[in-house]
CSV table of C-alpha atoms and ligand atoms in Angstrom, one decimal:
chain,number,residue,atom,x,y,z
K,25,MET,CA,0.2,-0.2,0.3
K,26,ASN,CA,1.3,3.7,-0.5
K,27,ARG,CA,2.2,5.3,2.3
K,28,LYS,CA,-0.6,8.4,1.5
K,29,GLN,CA,-2.8,5.2,1.7
K,30,ASP,CA,-1.7,4.3,5.1
K,31,ILE,CA,-1.6,7.5,6.3
K,32,ARG,CA,-5.3,7.9,5.6
K,33,GLU,CA,-6.7,4.9,6.4
K,34,ARG,CA,-4.9,5.2,9.7
K,35,LEU,CA,-6.2,8.9,10.3
K,36,THR,CA,-9.2,7.5,9.5
K,37,ASN,CA,-9.4,4.6,11.7
K,38,ALA,CA,-8.1,6.8,15.1
K,39,ARG,CA,-11.2,9.7,14.3
K,40,GLN,CA,-13.8,6.9,14.1
K,41,ARG,CA,-12.3,5.7,17.5
K,42,THR,CA,-12.5,9.8,19.1
K,43,LEU,CA,-15.8,10.8,18.0
K,44,ARG,CA,-17.3,7.1,19.5
K,45,MET,CA,-15.3,8.6,22.3
K,46,LEU,CA,-16.3,11.6,22.3
K,47,ASP,CA,-20.4,10.2,21.9
K,48,GLU,CA,-19.5,8.4,25.0
K,49,ILE,CA,-19.0,11.9,27.1
K,50,PRO,CA,-22.5,12.6,29.2
K,51,PRO,CA,-22.8,16.2,27.6
K,52,GLU,CA,-22.5,17.9,31.2
K,53,PHE,CA,-19.5,16.8,31.2
K,54,LEU,CA,-17.2,17.8,28.3
K,55,THR,CA,-16.5,21.4,30.5
K,56,ARG,CA,-15.7,20.1,33.6
K,57,ARG,CA,-12.9,20.0,34.7
K,58,VAL,CA,-13.2,16.6,37.3
K,59,HIS,CA,-9.4,16.2,38.7
K,60,ASP,CA,-6.8,19.5,39.1
K,61,PHE,CA,-4.1,17.6,37.0
K,62,TYR,CA,-6.8,17.3,34.1
K,63,SER,CA,-7.9,20.0,31.2
K,64,PRO,CA,-12.2,19.9,30.6
K,65,VAL,CA,-11.9,16.5,28.8
K,66,GLY,CA,-14.4,18.5,25.4
K,67,TRP,CA,-10.9,20.4,25.3
K,68,HIS,CA,-8.6,17.3,24.4
K,69,PHE,CA,-10.8,17.2,21.5
K,70,GLY,CA,-10.2,20.0,20.1
K,71,HIS,CA,-6.9,19.9,21.0
K,72,ILE,CA,-6.6,16.0,19.1
K,73,ALA,CA,-7.4,19.1,16.0
K,74,ARG,CA,-5.6,21.6,16.7
K,75,THR,CA,-2.9,19.9,16.6
K,76,GLU,CA,-3.0,18.3,13.6
K,77,GLU,CA,-3.5,21.4,11.9
K,78,TYR,CA,-0.6,23.2,14.3
K,79,TRP,CA,2.1,20.7,12.0
K,80,VAL,CA,0.4,20.9,8.9
K,81,CYS,CA,0.5,24.2,8.5
K,82,ARG,CA,4.1,24.2,9.9
K,83,ALA,CA,5.1,22.0,7.1
K,84,LEU,CA,4.2,23.9,4.4
K,85,ARG,CA,5.0,26.7,6.0
K,86,ASP,CA,0.8,28.1,6.3
K,87,PRO,CA,-0.4,30.1,8.8
K,88,LEU,CA,-3.2,28.6,11.5
K,89,ARG,CA,-6.6,28.7,9.3
K,90,ASP,CA,-8.1,29.8,12.8
K,91,GLU,CA,-6.2,31.1,14.9
K,92,ALA,CA,-8.3,31.9,18.1
K,93,LEU,CA,-9.2,28.4,18.0
K,94,GLY,CA,-5.9,27.4,17.8
K,95,PHE,CA,-5.0,28.9,20.7
K,96,LEU,CA,-8.0,28.0,22.9
K,97,PHE,CA,-6.7,24.0,21.7
K,98,ALA,CA,-3.2,24.9,22.8
K,99,ASP,CA,-1.3,22.8,25.1
K,100,LEU,CA,0.8,26.4,26.5
K,101,PRO,CA,2.1,28.0,29.8
K,102,THR,CA,-0.3,30.8,28.2
K,103,ASN,CA,-3.5,28.9,28.1
K,104,PRO,CA,-3.2,27.3,31.4
K,105,LYS,CA,-6.1,24.5,32.2
K,106,GLU,CA,-8.3,27.2,34.0
K,107,ASN,CA,-8.9,28.8,31.1
K,108,ARG,CA,-9.9,25.8,28.7
K,109,ALA,CA,-13.1,25.2,30.4
K,110,ASN,CA,-14.5,28.2,28.0
K,111,LEU,CA,-15.3,25.6,25.2
K,112,PRO,CA,-17.7,26.0,22.3
K,113,LEU,CA,-20.5,24.1,21.9
K,114,LYS,CA,-19.9,20.4,20.7
K,115,GLU,CA,-21.1,20.6,17.8
K,116,LYS,CA,-18.3,23.0,16.7
K,117,ILE,CA,-15.4,21.3,18.7
K,118,VAL,CA,-16.9,18.6,16.1
K,119,ASP,CA,-16.7,21.2,13.3
K,120,TYR,CA,-13.6,22.2,13.5
K,121,MET,CA,-12.0,18.4,14.0
K,122,ARG,CA,-13.8,18.0,10.0
K,123,ASP,CA,-12.7,20.7,9.0
K,124,THR,CA,-9.0,20.2,10.5
K,125,ARG,CA,-9.2,16.8,8.9
K,126,GLU,CA,-10.3,18.1,5.6
K,127,HIS,CA,-7.6,20.2,5.1
K,128,SER,CA,-4.9,17.9,6.5
K,129,LEU,CA,-5.8,15.4,3.9
K,130,ARG,CA,-6.2,17.8,1.2
K,131,ALA,CA,-2.6,19.5,2.5
K,132,LEU,CA,-1.2,14.8,2.1
K,133,GLU,CA,-3.2,14.8,-1.1
K,134,ALA,CA,-1.4,18.1,-3.1
K,135,GLN,CA,2.3,17.3,-0.9
K,136,ASP,CA,5.2,15.0,-2.4
K,137,LEU,CA,6.7,13.3,1.0
K,138,ASN,CA,9.8,12.4,-1.1
K,139,VAL,CA,11.7,15.4,-0.1
K,140,HIS,CA,14.2,16.4,2.7
K,141,ASP,CA,12.0,18.8,4.8
K,142,PRO,CA,12.1,16.5,8.2
K,143,LEU,CA,8.4,17.7,9.0
K,144,LEU,CA,7.3,16.9,5.4
K,145,ALA,CA,9.6,13.6,4.9
K,146,ASP,CA,7.7,10.2,4.5
K,147,GLY,CA,4.4,12.3,6.3
K,148,PHE,CA,6.0,13.6,9.6
K,149,ALA,CA,3.6,15.8,10.5
K,150,TRP,CA,0.6,13.2,9.5
K,151,GLU,CA,2.0,10.5,11.1
K,152,PHE,CA,2.8,12.9,14.3
K,153,ALA,CA,-0.6,13.4,14.5
K,154,PHE,CA,-1.7,9.8,14.3
K,155,GLN,CA,0.6,9.4,16.9
K,156,HIS,CA,-0.3,12.3,19.3
K,157,GLU,CA,-4.3,11.5,18.3
K,158,CYS,CA,-3.5,7.8,19.8
K,159,GLN,CA,-2.4,9.4,22.8
K,160,HIS,CA,-4.6,11.8,23.7
K,161,GLN,CA,-7.2,9.2,23.6
K,162,GLU,CA,-5.9,7.3,26.2
K,163,THR,CA,-6.1,10.3,28.0
K,164,ILE,CA,-9.4,11.0,27.7
K,165,THR,CA,-10.0,7.4,28.8
K,166,GLU,CA,-8.7,8.4,32.7
K,167,LEU,CA,-11.3,11.2,32.4
K,168,GLN,CA,-13.8,8.9,31.3
K,169,CYS,CA,-13.0,6.6,34.5
K,170,LEU,CA,-12.6,10.4,36.9
K,171,ILE,CA,-16.5,11.0,35.1
K,172,GLN,CA,-17.3,7.8,36.3
K,173,ARG,CA,-16.3,8.5,40.1
K,174,GLU,CA,-18.1,11.5,39.6
K,175,ILE,CA,-21.0,10.1,38.8
K,176,GLY,CA,-20.8,7.4,41.4
K,177,PRO,CA,-22.0,4.3,41.8
K,178,GLN,CA,-25.1,3.4,39.6
K,179,GLU,CA,-25.2,-0.4,41.2
K,180,ARG,CA,-22.9,-2.1,43.0
K,181,PRO,CA,-21.3,-4.7,41.0
K,182,GLU,CA,-20.5,-8.4,41.8
K,183,PRO,CA,-17.5,-8.4,44.0
K,184,HIS,CA,-14.2,-11.1,43.2
K,185,ILE,CA,-13.5,-13.2,45.6
K,186,TRP,CA,-9.9,-12.1,47.0
K,187,VAL,CA,-8.4,-15.6,48.9
K,188,GLN,CA,-5.4,-15.6,47.1
K,189,GLY,CA,-3.9,-14.2,44.0
K,190,ILE,CA,-1.0,-16.0,41.9
K,191,LYS,CA,2.0,-16.4,43.4
K,192,PRO,CA,4.8,-13.6,42.4
K,193,GLN,CA,8.1,-14.9,40.6
K,194,MET,CA,11.0,-13.7,39.2
K,195,SER,CA,13.1,-14.8,36.3
K,196,ASP,CA,16.9,-14.2,35.7
K,197,VAL,CA,17.9,-12.2,32.7
K,198,VAL,CA,21.4,-12.6,31.6
K,199,ALA,CA,24.0,-9.9,31.1
K,200,GLY,CA,23.4,-8.6,27.3
K,201,THR,CA,24.0,-5.7,25.1
K,202,PHE,CA,21.2,-4.6,22.6
K,203,VAL,CA,20.8,-1.7,20.9
K,204,MET,CA,17.8,0.5,23.2
K,205,GLY,CA,16.4,3.4,21.5
K,206,THR,CA,15.6,3.4,17.7
K,207,ASP,CA,16.5,5.3,14.4
K,208,TRP,CA,12.6,5.4,13.1
K,209,GLN,CA,12.6,8.5,11.4
K,210,HIS,CA,8.8,8.6,13.7
K,211,ALA,CA,9.4,7.8,16.8
K,212,TYR,CA,9.4,10.9,19.5
K,213,ASP,CA,11.9,12.8,19.5
K,214,ASN,CA,13.0,10.9,23.3
K,215,GLU,CA,13.3,7.4,21.6
K,216,LYS,CA,16.0,8.6,19.7
K,217,PRO,CA,19.4,7.7,18.5
K,218,ALA,CA,19.6,4.0,18.8
K,219,HIS,CA,22.6,2.9,20.7
K,220,GLU,CA,24.0,-0.1,22.2
K,221,VAL,CA,23.5,-0.4,25.9
K,222,THR,CA,25.1,-3.1,28.5
K,223,VAL,CA,22.9,-4.4,31.3
K,224,ALA,CA,23.9,-6.4,34.3
K,225,PRO,CA,22.1,-9.9,34.7
K,226,PHE,CA,19.0,-9.4,37.0
K,227,LYS,CA,16.1,-10.8,38.0
K,228,ILE,CA,12.5,-9.2,36.8
K,229,GLY,CA,8.9,-9.9,37.7
K,230,ARG,CA,7.3,-12.4,35.3
K,231,SER,CA,4.6,-10.6,35.0
K,232,PRO,CA,3.5,-6.8,36.6
K,233,VAL,CA,2.6,-6.8,40.9
K,234,THR,CA,-0.8,-7.9,41.4
K,235,ALA,CA,-3.6,-5.7,43.1
K,236,PHE,CA,-4.0,-8.7,45.5
K,237,GLU,CA,-0.1,-8.5,46.4
K,238,TRP,CA,-0.7,-5.0,46.6
K,239,SER,CA,-3.8,-5.3,48.7
K,240,GLU,CA,-0.9,-7.5,51.2
K,241,PHE,CA,1.4,-4.4,51.4
K,242,ILE,CA,-1.6,-2.5,52.9
K,243,LYS,CA,-2.6,-5.7,54.9
K,244,ASP,CA,1.4,-5.1,56.4
K,245,ARG,CA,1.0,-1.1,56.9
K,246,GLY,CA,3.0,-0.6,54.2
K,247,TYR,CA,1.7,2.7,53.7
K,248,GLU,CA,2.2,3.5,57.9
K,249,THR,CA,6.2,2.2,58.1
K,250,ASP,CA,8.4,4.9,57.5
K,251,SER,CA,11.2,3.1,56.6
K,252,LEU,CA,10.1,1.8,53.7
K,253,TRP,CA,9.6,5.2,52.4
K,254,SER,CA,11.9,8.0,51.0
K,255,GLU,CA,11.7,11.4,52.4
K,256,ASN,CA,10.4,12.5,49.6
K,257,GLY,CA,8.3,9.7,49.8
K,258,ARG,CA,6.9,10.0,53.3
K,259,ALA,CA,6.1,14.3,52.4
K,260,TRP,CA,3.9,13.0,49.4
K,261,ARG,CA,2.1,10.3,50.9
K,262,ASP,CA,2.2,12.5,54.1
K,263,GLU,CA,-0.2,15.2,51.9
K,264,GLU,CA,-1.8,12.9,50.1
K,265,LYS,CA,-3.3,11.2,52.8
K,266,ALA,CA,-2.3,8.1,50.7
K,267,THR,CA,-3.8,5.2,52.4
K,268,ARG,CA,-4.5,2.9,49.2
K,269,PRO,CA,-4.4,3.0,45.3
K,270,GLU,CA,-5.8,6.5,44.5
K,271,TYR,CA,-8.9,4.9,42.8
K,272,TRP,CA,-9.5,1.8,44.8
K,273,HIS,CA,-13.1,1.7,47.0
K,274,VAL,CA,-12.8,-0.9,49.4
K,275,ASP,CA,-15.6,-1.9,51.6
K,276,ASP,CA,-15.7,-5.4,53.9
K,277,GLY,CA,-17.5,-7.4,50.9
K,278,GLY,CA,-15.1,-6.4,48.4
K,279,HIS,CA,-12.7,-4.3,45.9
K,280,PHE,CA,-14.0,-2.2,43.4
K,281,ILE,CA,-12.5,0.9,40.9
K,282,TYR,CA,-13.9,3.3,38.4
K,283,GLY,CA,-13.5,2.0,35.3
K,284,PRO,CA,-14.7,4.1,31.8
K,285,THR,CA,-17.8,2.9,31.9
K,286,GLY,CA,-18.1,2.8,35.6
K,287,LEU,CA,-17.6,0.8,38.5
K,288,ARG,CA,-16.1,-2.1,38.7
K,289,ALA,CA,-15.2,-5.4,40.4
K,290,ILE,CA,-10.9,-5.4,41.1
K,291,HIS,CA,-10.0,-9.0,39.8
K,292,PRO,CA,-7.5,-10.1,42.2
K,293,ASP,CA,-5.0,-11.1,40.0
K,294,GLU,CA,-5.0,-7.7,37.9
K,295,PRO,CA,-2.4,-5.5,37.8
K,296,VAL,CA,-2.3,-2.8,40.3
K,297,ALA,CA,-2.9,0.5,38.7
K,298,SER,CA,-3.0,4.6,39.8
K,299,VAL,CA,-0.4,4.2,42.3
K,300,SER,CA,2.6,6.9,42.4
K,301,TRP,CA,6.1,6.6,41.9
K,302,HIS,CA,6.1,7.1,45.1
K,303,GLU,CA,4.4,4.3,46.0
K,304,ALA,CA,5.6,1.7,43.9
K,305,GLN,CA,9.4,2.8,45.8
K,306,ALA,CA,8.0,1.8,49.0
K,307,PHE,CA,6.2,-1.4,47.7
K,308,ALA,CA,9.5,-2.3,46.1
K,309,GLN,CA,11.0,-1.8,49.3
K,310,TRP,CA,9.0,-3.6,51.1
K,311,ARG,CA,9.2,-6.7,48.5
K,312,GLY,CA,13.0,-6.6,49.2
K,313,ALA,CA,13.3,-5.2,45.3
K,314,ARG,CA,13.6,-2.7,43.2
K,315,LEU,CA,12.4,-1.4,40.8
K,316,PRO,CA,14.0,-1.9,36.9
K,317,THR,CA,15.8,0.6,34.7
K,318,GLU,CA,14.1,1.8,32.2
K,319,GLU,CA,17.3,-0.2,30.2
K,320,GLU,CA,15.9,-3.3,31.8
K,321,ARG,CA,12.6,-2.9,31.0
K,322,GLU,CA,13.7,-2.2,27.2
K,323,LEU,CA,15.4,-5.1,26.8
K,324,ILE,CA,12.9,-8.0,27.9
K,325,ALA,CA,10.0,-5.3,26.1
K,326,HIS,CA,12.3,-6.5,22.9
K,327,GLY,CA,11.7,-10.1,23.6
K,328,ALA,CA,8.0,-9.4,23.2
K,329,SER,CA,5.9,-10.3,20.6
K,330,PRO,CA,4.4,-7.0,19.1
K,331,ARG,CA,0.8,-7.9,19.4
K,332,THR,CA,-1.6,-5.9,18.2
K,333,VAL,CA,-4.6,-5.4,21.4
K,334,ALA,CA,-7.4,-3.1,21.1
K,335,PRO,CA,-7.6,-1.1,24.3
K,336,ARG,CA,-10.5,-2.6,26.4
K,337,GLU,CA,-12.9,-1.3,28.4
K,338,GLY,CA,-10.2,-2.6,31.7
K,339,PRO,CA,-7.1,-4.6,32.2
K,340,ASP,CA,-7.2,-8.8,32.0
K,341,PRO,CA,-5.9,-10.5,34.9
K,342,VAL,CA,-2.3,-11.4,34.4
K,343,SER,CA,-1.0,-15.3,34.0
K,344,ALA,CA,1.3,-17.0,35.7
K,345,THR,CA,2.9,-18.0,32.7
K,346,ASP,CA,6.4,-19.7,32.6
K,347,GLY,CA,8.3,-16.3,31.9
K,348,VAL,CA,8.0,-13.2,31.2
K,349,GLY,CA,5.0,-11.8,30.0
K,350,GLU,CA,2.3,-9.1,29.9
K,351,LEU,CA,5.2,-6.7,28.1
K,352,LEU,CA,3.3,-4.2,26.5
K,353,ALA,CA,-0.5,-3.3,27.0
K,354,CYS,CA,-1.0,-4.5,30.6
K,355,ILE,CA,-0.4,-1.5,33.0
K,356,TRP,CA,2.2,1.3,32.2
K,357,GLU,CA,5.3,0.3,34.6
K,358,TRP,CA,6.9,2.8,36.4
K,359,THR,CA,11.4,2.0,36.8
K,360,CYS,CA,13.6,3.7,38.5
K,361,SER,CA,14.9,6.8,35.8
K,362,PRO,CA,14.2,9.4,35.7
K,363,PHE,CA,13.7,11.3,31.9
K,364,MET,CA,16.2,12.4,30.6
K,365,PRO,CA,17.7,12.3,26.5
K,366,TYR,CA,19.6,10.0,25.6
K,367,HIS,CA,23.4,10.7,24.5
K,368,GLY,CA,22.7,12.4,20.7
K,369,PHE,CA,19.5,13.8,21.7
K,370,GLU,CA,17.8,16.4,19.7
K,371,ALA,CA,14.2,17.7,20.1
K,372,PHE,CA,12.2,17.8,17.3
K,373,PRO,CA,9.7,18.8,16.2
K,374,TYR,CA,9.2,21.0,19.4
K,375,ASP,CA,11.1,21.3,22.6
K,376,GLY,CA,7.9,21.7,24.5
K,377,TYR,CA,7.5,17.4,23.6
K,378,SER,CA,10.6,16.1,25.2
K,379,LEU,CA,12.6,18.5,26.5
K,380,THR,CA,11.3,20.4,28.8
K,381,HIS,CA,10.5,17.8,30.5
K,382,MET,CA,14.0,16.4,30.9
K,383,ASP,CA,14.0,17.9,34.3
K,384,GLY,CA,15.4,14.8,36.4
K,385,ARG,CA,12.2,15.2,38.1
K,386,HIS,CA,10.3,12.9,35.8
K,387,TYR,CA,10.4,9.4,35.9
K,388,VAL,CA,10.0,6.5,33.0
K,389,CYS,CA,6.9,4.9,32.7
K,390,ARG,CA,7.6,1.5,30.2
K,391,GLY,CA,4.9,-0.7,28.6
K,392,GLY,CA,1.9,1.0,27.7
K,393,SER,CA,-1.4,-0.3,29.2
K,394,TRP,CA,-4.7,-1.8,28.4
K,395,ALA,CA,-6.0,1.9,27.5
K,396,THR,CA,-3.3,2.4,25.0
K,397,SER,CA,-4.2,2.4,21.5
K,398,ALA,CA,-2.5,-0.4,20.0
K,399,PRO,CA,-0.3,1.8,16.8
K,400,ILE,CA,2.1,3.7,20.2
K,401,LEU,CA,2.6,0.3,21.7
K,402,ARG,CA,6.2,-0.5,21.1
K,403,PRO,CA,9.4,-1.7,23.0
K,404,THR,CA,11.3,1.5,22.8
K,405,PHE,CA,8.4,4.1,23.7
K,406,ARG,CA,9.0,6.6,26.8
K,407,ASN,CA,6.2,7.8,28.9
K,408,TRP,CA,7.0,9.6,32.0
K,409,TYR,CA,5.4,11.6,35.0
K,410,LEU,CA,6.4,13.1,38.1
K,411,PRO,CA,6.5,11.1,41.0
K,412,GLY,CA,3.9,11.8,43.0
K,413,TYR,CA,1.6,11.5,40.1
K,414,ARG,CA,-0.8,8.7,40.1
K,415,GLN,CA,-3.6,8.7,38.3
K,416,GLY,CA,-3.6,7.4,34.9
K,417,PHE,CA,-3.2,3.7,34.0
K,418,LEU,CA,0.4,3.2,36.4
K,419,GLY,CA,1.3,0.1,37.7
K,420,LEU,CA,4.6,-1.1,38.3
K,421,ARG,CA,7.1,-4.9,38.4
K,422,LEU,CA,9.9,-5.6,40.2
K,423,ALA,CA,13.5,-6.6,39.8
K,424,ALA,CA,16.0,-7.3,41.7
K,425,ASP,CA,20.2,-7.7,41.0
K,426,ASN,CA,21.5,-11.2,40.7
V,521,AVJ,C1,3.8,11.2,27.7
V,521,AVJ,C2,2.0,11.4,27.8
V,521,AVJ,C3,3.1,12.5,29.4
V,521,AVJ,O1,-0.2,13.9,27.9
V,521,AVJ,O2,1.3,15.3,28.1
V,521,AVJ,C4,0.6,14.8,25.2
V,521,AVJ,C5,1.9,12.8,25.5
V,521,AVJ,N1,2.4,15.6,24.8
V,521,AVJ,N2,0.3,15.7,24.3
V,521,AVJ,C6,1.0,14.0,28.0
V,521,AVJ,C7,1.8,14.6,24.9
V,521,AVJ,C8,1.5,16.1,24.1
V,521,AVJ,C9,2.6,13.2,27.5
V,521,AVJ,N3,3.1,12.6,28.0
V,522,FE,FE1,-1.1,17.0,23.5
């Protein structure tokens, strides 16, 4: 299939899903901020359109066609999240999405992609817009969960019985040299360049830490045991009054969590989610283990079969398989590595994508979650958050020295 046709189809498929997601949002929530960290969910739909329009226009050296909407839907410090609640009506957002997409596809049709300009070569601007749309679909899923939490339980789901969970096991990984990162033109700047890395032997969890394992940490007073927490971790815990993963609802009958369509029972073997880096660190301490480095996490992911899995309603329980599994599309896994540039990194297409976050304060997450769109699941993909962040589908996998 030719490249333009391929881009067109992928953009069109992504957009079908985005529009389906928009229709699932209760209209009264489109302009409402349900959490301090987030813009109102309606903003994300315009932002997807604006980002595509912006990069296509930049590539063509054309001005933005609608400066006002271009600003409203920009993720800029001059446009703080409080401003982003003044949104146009849903129909106008949908019009903007349609109009910018039509313009983008017309421009794609007319453009020769066999050129040297890095914004145009092989359709970079369109590919960037596509991957960006996929990423915001996951943010929208996070917001769907938060919206369900605001709405509250419609009915009490049948709880799972939490008697025991799968036995956590570790696999030995031999020392090895592998190619970390990629030179693929359409990878994000932070994944480049490809470079050789040598890793000492280590042990790695065969699956991410499960909800049941986390419940044992709680029972063993892990949250109250100061020696398990770093100084910053303790400060965070006290400030947040954290006693369990933020989105857990526990009553005497069971464990529940809000998914994108409402409250659901937590399966004991599903990966624990919505834990911060501080909590993940304390848990690893409690188990006498540590978080993997991102080098270790990428090394094991290169062995993973590149399954393409569609996003689901929630995580599947992990299985006690031989070898290391659940490497992609299960849960984002915290690593102990700060988000920093690889040697030879060049910010592209703008500093704000990666560089401004490479401040030593953010930590890398790897793997992708059940809510990550399949086209952006890859072993080299780096996600990052501040250590106190626990919204989103974030869990962990343990590692240890060998
Ligand atoms: C990589 C998920 C931290 O959502 O802030 C979306 C991705 N960058 N639009 C974010 C991103 C620009 C980013 N994360
Ligand atoms: Fe964005």
